[in-house]
Structures are given as C-alpha cells and as structure tokens.
CSV table of C-alpha atoms and ligand atoms in Angstrom, one decimal:
chain,number,residue,atom,x,y,z
A,1,MET,CA,49.6,-16.7,121.6
A,2,THR,CA,50.9,-18.7,124.6
A,3,GLU,CA,53.8,-20.9,123.5
A,4,ILE,CA,53.1,-24.6,124.0
A,5,LYS,CA,55.8,-26.4,126.0
A,6,ARG,CA,53.9,-29.2,127.6
A,7,VAL,CA,51.0,-31.3,126.3
A,8,GLY,CA,48.8,-33.9,127.9
A,9,VAL,CA,47.2,-36.7,126.0
A,10,LEU,CA,44.3,-38.9,127.3
A,11,THR,CA,41.8,-41.5,126.0
A,12,SER,CA,38.2,-41.2,127.0
A,13,GLY,CA,35.1,-43.3,126.5
A,14,GLY,CA,34.9,-47.0,125.4
A,15,ASP,CA,38.2,-48.3,124.1
A,16,CYS,CA,38.8,-49.7,120.6
A,17,ALA,CA,41.6,-50.8,118.3
A,18,GLY,CA,44.0,-48.1,117.1
A,19,LEU,CA,44.2,-45.9,120.2
A,20,ASN,CA,47.8,-46.7,120.8
A,21,SER,CA,48.6,-45.8,117.2
A,22,VAL,CA,47.1,-42.3,117.9
A,23,ILE,CA,49.1,-41.9,121.1
A,24,ARG,CA,52.2,-43.0,119.3
A,25,ALA,CA,51.6,-40.5,116.4
A,26,VAL,CA,51.0,-37.7,118.9
A,27,ILE,CA,54.2,-38.4,120.8
A,28,HIS,CA,56.3,-38.6,117.6
A,29,ARG,CA,54.9,-35.3,116.1
A,30,ALA,CA,55.0,-33.5,119.4
A,31,ILE,CA,58.6,-34.5,120.3
A,32,TRP,CA,60.3,-34.7,116.9
A,33,THR,CA,58.7,-31.6,115.3
A,34,TYR,CA,57.7,-29.3,118.1
A,35,LYS,CA,60.1,-30.4,120.9
A,36,TRP,CA,57.1,-30.4,123.3
A,37,GLU,CA,57.1,-32.5,126.5
A,38,VAL,CA,54.2,-35.0,126.5
A,39,TYR,CA,52.4,-36.4,129.6
A,40,GLY,CA,50.1,-39.4,129.1
A,41,ILE,CA,47.1,-38.9,131.5
A,42,MET,CA,45.8,-42.1,133.0
A,43,ASP,CA,42.1,-43.2,132.9
A,44,SER,CA,40.8,-40.1,131.1
A,45,THR,CA,40.2,-37.0,133.2
A,46,GLU,CA,40.3,-39.1,136.4
A,47,GLY,CA,44.1,-38.9,136.2
A,48,LEU,CA,44.0,-35.2,136.6
A,49,CYS,CA,40.9,-34.9,138.9
A,50,PHE,CA,42.0,-37.2,141.7
A,51,ARG,CA,45.1,-37.3,143.9
A,52,PRO,CA,47.7,-38.6,143.6
A,53,LEU,CA,47.7,-37.4,139.9
A,54,ARG,CA,48.0,-40.4,137.6
A,55,PHE,CA,50.2,-39.7,134.6
A,56,LYS,CA,53.3,-41.0,132.7
A,57,LYS,CA,55.9,-38.8,131.0
A,58,LEU,CA,56.1,-40.2,127.5
A,59,GLY,CA,59.1,-40.3,125.2
A,60,ILE,CA,59.9,-41.7,121.8
A,61,SER,CA,61.6,-44.7,123.5
A,62,ASP,CA,58.3,-45.7,125.1
A,63,PHE,CA,57.2,-46.6,121.6
A,64,TYR,CA,60.2,-48.8,120.5
A,65,GLY,CA,57.9,-51.7,120.6
A,66,PRO,CA,54.7,-53.3,119.3
A,67,TYR,CA,52.3,-50.4,120.2
A,68,GLU,CA,51.1,-49.9,116.6
A,69,ARG,CA,49.8,-53.5,116.8
A,70,ILE,CA,48.2,-53.6,120.2
A,71,GLY,CA,44.5,-53.0,120.9
A,72,GLY,CA,43.2,-51.2,123.9
A,73,THR,CA,44.8,-48.0,125.3
A,74,MET,CA,48.1,-47.9,127.2
A,75,LEU,CA,46.6,-44.9,129.1
A,76,GLY,CA,43.5,-46.6,130.4
A,77,THR,CA,40.0,-45.1,129.9
A,78,ILE,CA,36.6,-44.6,131.5
A,79,ASN,CA,33.2,-44.3,129.9
A,80,ARG,CA,31.1,-43.5,133.0
A,81,GLY,CA,30.8,-40.6,135.4
A,82,ASN,CA,30.1,-36.9,135.0
A,83,PRO,CA,33.0,-34.7,136.2
A,84,PHE,CA,30.6,-31.9,136.9
A,85,ALA,CA,28.5,-34.0,139.2
A,86,TYR,CA,30.7,-36.9,140.2
A,87,LYS,CA,29.4,-39.5,142.5
A,88,MET,CA,32.0,-39.9,145.3
A,89,PRO,CA,32.5,-43.2,147.1
A,90,ASP,CA,30.7,-41.8,150.2
A,91,GLY,CA,27.6,-41.0,148.2
A,92,SER,CA,28.2,-37.2,147.9
A,93,VAL,CA,28.2,-35.5,144.6
A,94,LYS,CA,31.2,-33.2,143.6
A,95,ASP,CA,32.0,-30.9,140.8
A,96,LEU,CA,35.6,-31.8,139.8
A,97,THR,CA,36.3,-28.6,137.7
A,98,GLY,CA,38.6,-27.1,140.4
A,99,ASP,CA,40.4,-30.4,140.9
A,100,PHE,CA,41.0,-30.8,137.1
A,101,LYS,CA,42.4,-27.2,136.9
A,102,GLU,CA,44.8,-27.8,139.9
A,103,GLY,CA,45.8,-31.1,138.2
A,104,CYS,CA,46.7,-29.3,135.0
A,105,GLU,CA,48.5,-26.6,136.9
A,106,GLU,CA,50.5,-29.1,138.9
A,107,LEU,CA,51.6,-30.8,135.7
A,108,GLY,CA,52.2,-27.5,133.9
A,109,LEU,CA,50.0,-28.4,131.0
A,110,ASP,CA,49.5,-25.8,128.2
A,111,ALA,CA,47.3,-28.1,126.1
A,112,LEU,CA,45.5,-31.4,126.1
A,113,ILE,CA,44.8,-33.8,123.3
A,114,VAL,CA,41.7,-35.8,123.9
A,115,ILE,CA,41.1,-39.1,122.0
A,116,GLY,CA,37.4,-39.7,122.4
A,117,GLY,CA,33.9,-39.4,121.0
A,118,ASP,CA,32.0,-36.1,120.6
A,119,GLY,CA,30.5,-36.5,124.1
A,120,SER,CA,33.9,-36.8,125.8
A,121,MET,CA,35.3,-33.9,123.8
A,122,ALA,CA,32.5,-31.6,124.9
A,123,ILE,CA,33.1,-32.5,128.5
A,124,VAL,CA,36.8,-32.1,128.4
A,125,SER,CA,36.7,-28.9,126.4
A,126,LYS,CA,34.5,-27.4,129.2
A,127,LEU,CA,37.0,-28.6,131.9
A,128,CYS,CA,39.9,-27.2,129.8
A,129,ALA,CA,38.2,-23.8,129.4
A,130,GLY,CA,38.0,-23.6,133.2
A,131,ALA,CA,41.6,-24.5,133.5
A,132,GLY,CA,42.9,-22.2,130.8
A,133,VAL,CA,44.3,-25.1,128.8
A,134,LYS,CA,44.0,-25.5,125.0
A,135,MET,CA,42.3,-28.6,123.8
A,136,VAL,CA,42.1,-30.6,120.5
A,137,GLY,CA,40.0,-33.8,120.1
A,138,ILE,CA,40.7,-36.9,117.9
A,139,PRO,CA,37.6,-38.9,117.1
A,140,LYS,CA,37.5,-42.6,118.0
A,141,THR,CA,34.6,-45.1,118.4
A,142,ILE,CA,33.6,-48.4,117.0
A,143,ASP,CA,30.1,-46.8,116.6
A,144,ASN,CA,31.4,-44.4,113.9
A,145,ASP,CA,28.8,-41.8,115.0
A,146,THR,CA,31.1,-38.8,115.6
A,147,PRO,CA,29.8,-36.0,113.3
A,148,ILE,CA,31.6,-34.5,110.4
A,149,THR,CA,34.5,-37.0,110.2
A,150,ASP,CA,34.1,-39.8,107.6
A,151,HIS,CA,35.9,-42.2,110.0
A,152,SER,CA,36.4,-42.6,113.7
A,153,VAL,CA,39.4,-44.6,114.8
A,154,GLY,CA,38.4,-48.1,115.8
A,155,PHE,CA,35.4,-48.5,113.4
A,156,ALA,CA,37.3,-50.3,110.6
A,157,THR,CA,38.7,-52.9,113.0
A,158,ALA,CA,35.4,-53.5,114.6
A,159,ARG,CA,33.7,-53.9,111.2
A,160,GLU,CA,36.4,-56.4,110.2
A,161,ILE,CA,35.7,-58.5,113.3
A,162,CYS,CA,31.9,-58.4,112.7
A,163,VAL,CA,32.2,-59.4,109.1
A,164,GLU,CA,34.6,-62.3,110.1
A,165,ALA,CA,32.0,-63.4,112.6
A,166,LEU,CA,29.3,-63.5,110.0
A,167,ASP,CA,31.7,-65.4,107.7
A,168,ARG,CA,32.0,-68.0,110.4
A,169,ILE,CA,28.3,-68.0,111.2
A,170,GLN,CA,27.3,-68.5,107.6
A,171,THR,CA,29.0,-72.0,107.3
A,172,THR,CA,27.3,-73.3,110.5
A,173,ALA,CA,24.0,-71.7,109.4
A,174,ALA,CA,24.2,-73.6,106.1
A,175,SER,CA,25.3,-76.9,107.7
A,176,HIS,CA,22.3,-76.9,110.1
A,177,HIS,CA,19.8,-75.1,107.8
A,178,ARG,CA,19.3,-72.4,110.5
A,179,VAL,CA,18.4,-68.8,110.8
A,180,MET,CA,21.4,-67.2,112.5
A,181,ILE,CA,21.3,-63.8,114.2
A,182,LEU,CA,24.4,-61.7,114.9
A,183,GLU,CA,24.0,-58.8,117.4
A,184,VAL,CA,26.6,-56.1,117.0
A,185,MET,CA,27.3,-53.0,119.0
A,186,GLY,CA,26.8,-49.4,117.9
A,187,ARG,CA,24.6,-47.8,120.6
A,188,ASP,CA,22.0,-45.7,118.8
A,189,ALA,CA,23.8,-45.8,115.5
A,190,GLY,CA,23.5,-48.7,113.0
A,191,HIS,CA,26.7,-48.1,111.0
A,192,LEU,CA,28.4,-51.2,112.2
A,193,ALA,CA,25.4,-53.4,111.6
A,194,LEU,CA,24.7,-52.0,108.1
A,195,HIS,CA,28.4,-52.3,106.9
A,196,THR,CA,28.5,-55.9,108.3
A,197,ALA,CA,25.2,-56.9,106.7
A,198,ILE,CA,26.4,-55.6,103.3
A,199,ALA,CA,29.9,-57.0,103.4
A,200,GLY,CA,28.8,-60.2,105.0
A,201,GLY,CA,26.0,-61.0,102.7
A,202,ALA,CA,23.2,-60.9,105.3
A,203,ASP,CA,19.5,-61.4,104.4
A,204,ILE,CA,18.1,-59.1,107.1
A,205,CYS,CA,19.6,-56.1,108.8
A,206,LEU,CA,17.8,-54.2,111.6
A,207,ILE,CA,19.2,-50.9,112.7
A,208,PRO,CA,17.8,-48.3,115.2
A,209,GLU,CA,17.4,-45.6,112.5
A,210,VAL,CA,15.0,-47.6,110.2
A,211,PRO,CA,11.6,-48.7,111.5
A,212,TYR,CA,10.8,-52.4,110.9
A,213,THR,CA,8.0,-54.8,111.6
A,214,TYR,CA,8.4,-58.3,113.0
A,215,GLU,CA,6.0,-59.4,110.3
A,216,GLY,CA,8.4,-58.0,107.7
A,217,VAL,CA,11.3,-60.1,109.2
A,218,VAL,CA,9.2,-63.3,109.2
A,219,ASN,CA,7.8,-62.6,105.7
A,220,LYS,CA,11.4,-62.2,104.3
A,221,LEU,CA,12.4,-65.6,105.9
A,222,ARG,CA,9.3,-67.2,104.5
A,223,ARG,CA,9.9,-65.8,101.0
A,224,MET,CA,13.5,-67.1,101.1
A,225,ARG,CA,12.2,-70.6,102.1
A,226,GLU,CA,9.8,-70.5,99.2
A,227,GLN,CA,12.7,-69.7,96.9
A,228,GLY,CA,14.7,-72.6,98.2
A,229,ALA,CA,17.0,-71.0,100.7
A,230,ASP,CA,17.6,-73.4,103.7
A,231,HIS,CA,19.4,-70.9,105.9
A,232,ALA,CA,19.5,-67.2,106.6
A,233,LEU,CA,21.7,-64.5,108.2
A,234,ILE,CA,20.3,-61.7,110.2
A,235,VAL,CA,22.4,-58.8,111.6
A,236,VAL,CA,20.9,-56.6,114.3
A,237,SER,CA,22.3,-53.6,116.0
A,238,GLU,CA,22.1,-53.6,119.8
A,239,GLY,CA,20.1,-50.4,119.9
A,240,VAL,CA,17.1,-51.7,117.9
A,241,LYS,CA,13.9,-51.4,119.9
A,242,THR,CA,11.1,-53.9,120.1
A,243,GLU,CA,8.1,-53.0,117.8
A,244,ASP,CA,6.4,-51.3,120.7
A,245,GLY,CA,9.4,-49.1,121.2
A,246,GLN,CA,11.1,-50.9,124.2
A,247,ALA,CA,14.9,-50.8,124.4
A,248,VAL,CA,16.4,-54.2,125.3
A,249,THR,CA,19.0,-53.5,128.0
A,250,VAL,CA,20.9,-55.0,130.9
A,251,LYS,CA,21.1,-53.0,134.1
A,252,THR,CA,24.2,-53.3,136.3
A,253,LYS,CA,25.6,-51.3,139.2
A,254,ASP,CA,27.6,-49.1,136.7
A,255,GLY,CA,24.5,-48.3,134.6
A,256,GLU,CA,22.2,-49.6,131.9
A,257,ARG,CA,23.4,-50.6,128.4
A,258,TYR,CA,21.9,-52.1,125.3
A,259,SER,CA,22.2,-55.9,125.0
A,260,GLY,CA,19.9,-58.7,124.1
A,261,PHE,CA,17.7,-57.5,121.2
A,262,GLY,CA,19.2,-60.5,119.2
A,263,THR,CA,18.1,-62.9,121.9
A,264,TYR,CA,14.6,-61.3,122.0
A,265,LEU,CA,14.3,-61.7,118.2
A,266,CYS,CA,15.6,-65.3,118.4
A,267,ASN,CA,13.1,-66.3,121.0
A,268,ARG,CA,10.2,-64.9,118.9
A,269,LEU,CA,11.4,-66.6,115.7
A,270,ALA,CA,11.6,-69.9,117.7
A,271,GLU,CA,7.9,-69.7,118.3
A,272,GLU,CA,7.0,-69.6,114.6
A,273,PRO,CA,5.5,-72.8,113.0
A,274,GLU,CA,8.4,-73.1,110.6
A,275,ASN,CA,11.4,-74.8,111.9
A,276,PHE,CA,13.7,-71.8,111.6
A,277,SER,CA,15.9,-73.3,114.4
A,278,PRO,CA,17.2,-69.8,115.2
A,279,ARG,CA,20.4,-69.2,117.1
A,280,VAL,CA,21.9,-65.9,118.3
A,281,THR,CA,25.5,-64.7,118.7
A,282,LEU,CA,26.1,-61.6,120.8
A,283,LEU,CA,29.5,-60.4,119.7
A,284,GLY,CA,30.0,-58.1,122.6
A,285,HIS,CA,33.4,-56.6,123.5
A,286,VAL,CA,35.3,-58.8,121.0
A,287,GLN,CA,34.5,-55.9,118.7
A,288,ARG,CA,36.6,-53.5,120.7
A,289,GLY,CA,39.8,-55.6,120.9
A,290,GLY,CA,42.5,-57.1,118.7
A,291,ILE,CA,45.1,-55.8,116.3
A,292,PRO,CA,44.0,-52.6,114.5
A,293,VAL,CA,43.5,-53.1,110.8
A,294,ALA,CA,45.6,-50.9,108.5
A,295,GLY,CA,42.7,-48.6,107.7
A,296,ASP,CA,42.4,-47.6,111.4
A,297,ARG,CA,46.1,-47.2,111.8
A,298,ILE,CA,46.4,-44.9,108.8
A,299,VAL,CA,43.7,-42.6,110.0
A,300,ALA,CA,45.0,-42.8,113.6
A,301,ASN,CA,48.5,-41.6,112.5
A,302,ALA,CA,47.2,-38.9,110.2
A,303,LEU,CA,44.9,-37.5,112.9
A,304,GLY,CA,47.5,-37.8,115.7
A,305,VAL,CA,50.0,-35.8,113.7
A,306,HIS,CA,47.4,-33.2,112.6
A,307,ALA,CA,46.1,-32.7,116.1
A,308,CYS,CA,49.6,-31.5,117.1
A,309,ASP,CA,49.8,-29.2,114.0
A,310,VAL,CA,46.4,-27.7,114.9
A,311,LEU,CA,47.6,-26.9,118.4
A,312,ALA,CA,50.9,-25.5,117.0
A,313,GLU,CA,48.8,-23.2,114.8
A,314,GLY,CA,47.4,-21.7,118.0
A,315,LYS,CA,43.9,-23.3,117.7
A,316,THR,CA,41.9,-24.6,120.6
A,317,ASP,CA,38.5,-26.4,121.0
A,318,HIS,CA,38.8,-28.1,117.6
A,319,MET,CA,38.3,-31.7,116.5
A,320,VAL,CA,40.5,-33.1,113.8
A,321,VAL,CA,38.6,-35.0,111.1
A,322,TRP,CA,39.2,-37.4,108.3
A,323,LYS,CA,37.2,-36.2,105.3
A,324,ASN,CA,37.6,-37.1,101.6
A,325,ASN,CA,40.8,-38.9,102.3
A,326,ASP,CA,42.4,-35.8,104.0
A,327,VAL,CA,42.8,-34.3,107.4
A,328,ASP,CA,41.0,-31.2,108.5
A,329,ALA,CA,39.9,-29.5,111.8
A,330,VAL,CA,36.5,-28.2,112.8
A,331,PRO,CA,35.5,-26.1,115.8
A,332,LEU,CA,33.8,-28.1,118.6
A,333,THR,CA,30.8,-25.7,118.4
A,334,GLU,CA,30.3,-27.0,114.8
A,335,VAL,CA,30.6,-30.6,116.0
A,336,ALA,CA,27.9,-29.9,118.7
A,337,LYS,CA,25.7,-28.2,116.2
A,338,VAL,CA,25.7,-31.2,113.8
A,339,GLY,CA,25.2,-33.7,116.7
A,340,THR,CA,25.7,-37.4,116.7
A,341,GLN,CA,25.9,-38.9,113.2
A,342,ASN,CA,23.4,-41.7,112.9
A,343,VAL,CA,22.6,-43.7,109.7
A,344,LYS,CA,20.5,-41.6,107.4
A,345,PRO,CA,17.6,-43.8,106.3
A,346,ASP,CA,17.9,-42.5,102.8
A,347,CYS,CA,21.7,-42.8,102.5
A,348,SER,CA,23.4,-44.8,99.7
A,349,LEU,CA,24.3,-47.8,101.9
A,350,VAL,CA,20.7,-48.3,103.0
A,351,LYS,CA,19.8,-48.1,99.3
A,352,THR,CA,22.6,-50.6,98.6
A,353,ALA,CA,21.2,-53.0,101.2
A,354,ARG,CA,17.7,-52.7,99.7
A,355,GLY,CA,19.1,-53.1,96.2
A,356,LEU,CA,20.7,-56.4,97.4
A,357,GLY,CA,17.3,-57.6,98.7
A,358,ILE,CA,18.3,-57.3,102.3
A,359,TYR,CA,15.2,-56.6,104.5
A,360,ILE,CA,16.2,-53.5,106.4
A,361,GLY,CA,12.7,-52.3,107.5
A,362,GLU,CA,9.9,-50.5,106.0
B,401,F6P,O1,30.5,-46.7,122.4
B,401,F6P,C1,31.1,-47.9,122.2
B,401,F6P,C2,30.4,-49.0,122.8
B,401,F6P,O2,31.2,-50.2,122.5
B,401,F6P,C3,29.0,-49.2,122.3
B,401,F6P,O3,28.9,-49.7,121.0
B,401,F6P,C4,28.4,-50.1,123.3
B,401,F6P,O4,27.0,-49.9,123.4
B,401,F6P,C5,29.1,-49.5,124.6
B,401,F6P,O5,30.3,-48.9,124.2
B,401,F6P,C6,29.3,-50.6,125.6
B,401,F6P,O6,29.9,-50.0,126.7
B,401,F6P,P1,30.5,-50.8,127.9
B,401,F6P,O7,32.0,-50.9,127.6
B,401,F6P,O8,30.3,-49.9,129.1
B,401,F6P,O9,29.9,-52.1,128.1
C-alpha cells in the first residue's frame, strides 16, 4: 500500500451551504491525526488541468475563523464542462486526462478528496485512475439525489430556506386571498419540493417523479374554495414537465437549465374563470447560499473526518455516506449501479403528503 503523504481536496458541481465545513473537517483530520499535507485545488479539476496550477496549501490556521458558518466554497467550483472532451476557448475539443495527471504529479498528490455529486465523483475517479491517485468522494447537493446516502451536504440548509420562503408567502397569500406558487430547485429530483410542501403546509406539490394533471390542480383549488379556503399554497419542483411532457428551461451560453415551470403554471391559472389571482416566486440560487444549518454541519464534519479515515485504510474509489445516523463508505461502482436517487412515488413521504390532503398528482 502506498503511504499517503499529500492529499488534495476539491469541490465540484453546484455550490451549497456546508462545503467549507467539509473542507475544514478534512484539514483537521488529515493534519492532526495523519500528519498529511493538504492542498486545496481551486475550481474543481480545472485547478489541476490548466496552467498555472491553481491551488492553496492549507493548514489548521487557515480555519481559525468563521468558515464553519460561511456558505459557498472557499475553493471555488464549476458545474459545466467535460474534462474528457473539453471545449477550449479557440473552439477545439481537448481530452484533459494527461494535463490532470501532470498536475497531480507536479503537486505530488497521493490522493484526492472530491466533494461533489455522484456525477462529479465518477468523472474525477476516472481522471484519478489515469493519474495513479487514490480518490474518495463526499456527497453534497441541495437536490439530495446522491444514491445510498440518506443525506447530501447542503440539502438541510436549502430545505430550511424553502420552508422559510413558504412561511413568508403564506401570510401574503392569506392577506390577498391568492394562490401562491413557489418554484424550488432540485433538477430531476423532487426531494426539496416534497419536504418543503410537507413542512410548509402546502396544498399542492408537483414533483418530476409523480405524474399530475392540470385538471387535478384546478380541481383541488376549486374544492378548497368550496370548503371555504380563500388562499392556497403550491410548491413545484423546477424539473416538472408540462402535461405534454415539455421541460420548461432557459437557454444561455453556458447551457440549458430548468427554470420557469412555476411561471407557466401561474399563467395558466390566471386564465381560469375563478379569481385565483395567482403569483409565483422563483426561489433560485437563494437556496444554495447562507449559513449552513446544524444538520448540514454535523454530516459535513462526520463525512469529512471519515473520508480521511477511508483513505488511511488504503481504500480508493469509494464514497463516504451518512446512513442510519452513522458514517460508512461504499465503492463507486455500487454508487453507479444504484444511480441517481429520485423520489420513489410510493415512498412514505409521498404517502404522508397524500395523507395530509396535498394534491401531489395522480
Ligand atoms: O444541482 C444543484 C442545482 O442547484 C440544481 O438544483 C439546479 O437545477 C442547478 O444546480 C442550477 O445550476 P446553475 O448553478 O448552473 O444555475
């Protein structure tokens, strides 16, 4: 077994609250317990693929400060671009595998800790295999769709922000007797919307995993009116499609992303004969910022420490997970086999939502 002396740590994919807690935990375990040197790699794999290399040597003293409380990532991140077919500024396409390997060699890295989603981990694991560097992943994403782990860092904070938004929206909905729609992120996974709808007392919740009908939405609103309700709360996940299966997206130079299903629904409800007076709030990137809640910080610290332990045991290509209130590690092959963890339409929280009378689809 190669003895580990120098470890890199990077963040990859969309940022979220709690990433600095993970980095801090890695630094503390790596340095205090294992006496490793730690290099923070800037902007995900880009810090190792391009020249000059972008990195920071990190020590305990770098964390004598508020990092446990700060959102974002002190290392920067990217959520676009394929290092195996990278679009260069001159329009050419380049495989960066060799550049990554040279970057690791130049820094003398024996291992890399990757804080990212399952997609980022799969990419970096392939790059690390080519570079002869060990790799362990730590799951993070507000979408909470990383398989096997019960919790990805960032989800708890995003959920708190969404529920607070719904709390605020409820009072204005009641004052104006309106139907209010809150669109939350989550890509193709409805975890954030489902948790928000239950905790925030919504009346309707649409998520990508459960088919719905527009008629079902309107009927629920009409029934509520008949029963005397003068306002209603709807939570929609950004990845919900129109009834005919169209994704609602925005296209920009850096790609296409979900956004606007809430507005689409709002416009349709505004056409109904009832005076629903619908309004929509697109929460957007607010969900990714702010002070991490304690739940995210606890998991961040536990997984950061465990990732170092897993490397110290000689393992590679593993993801550390939070399962049944404990840490564990699973091979990345297993993670790939299970695949992205969407909401299961028959799971207990969908049943809970139905039990509460929330319209969540057919
Ligand atoms: O995966 C995290 C996430 O916030 C998704 O919920 C959302 O669809 C996407 O990232 C937004 O990405 P961007 O930061 O590129 O707008």
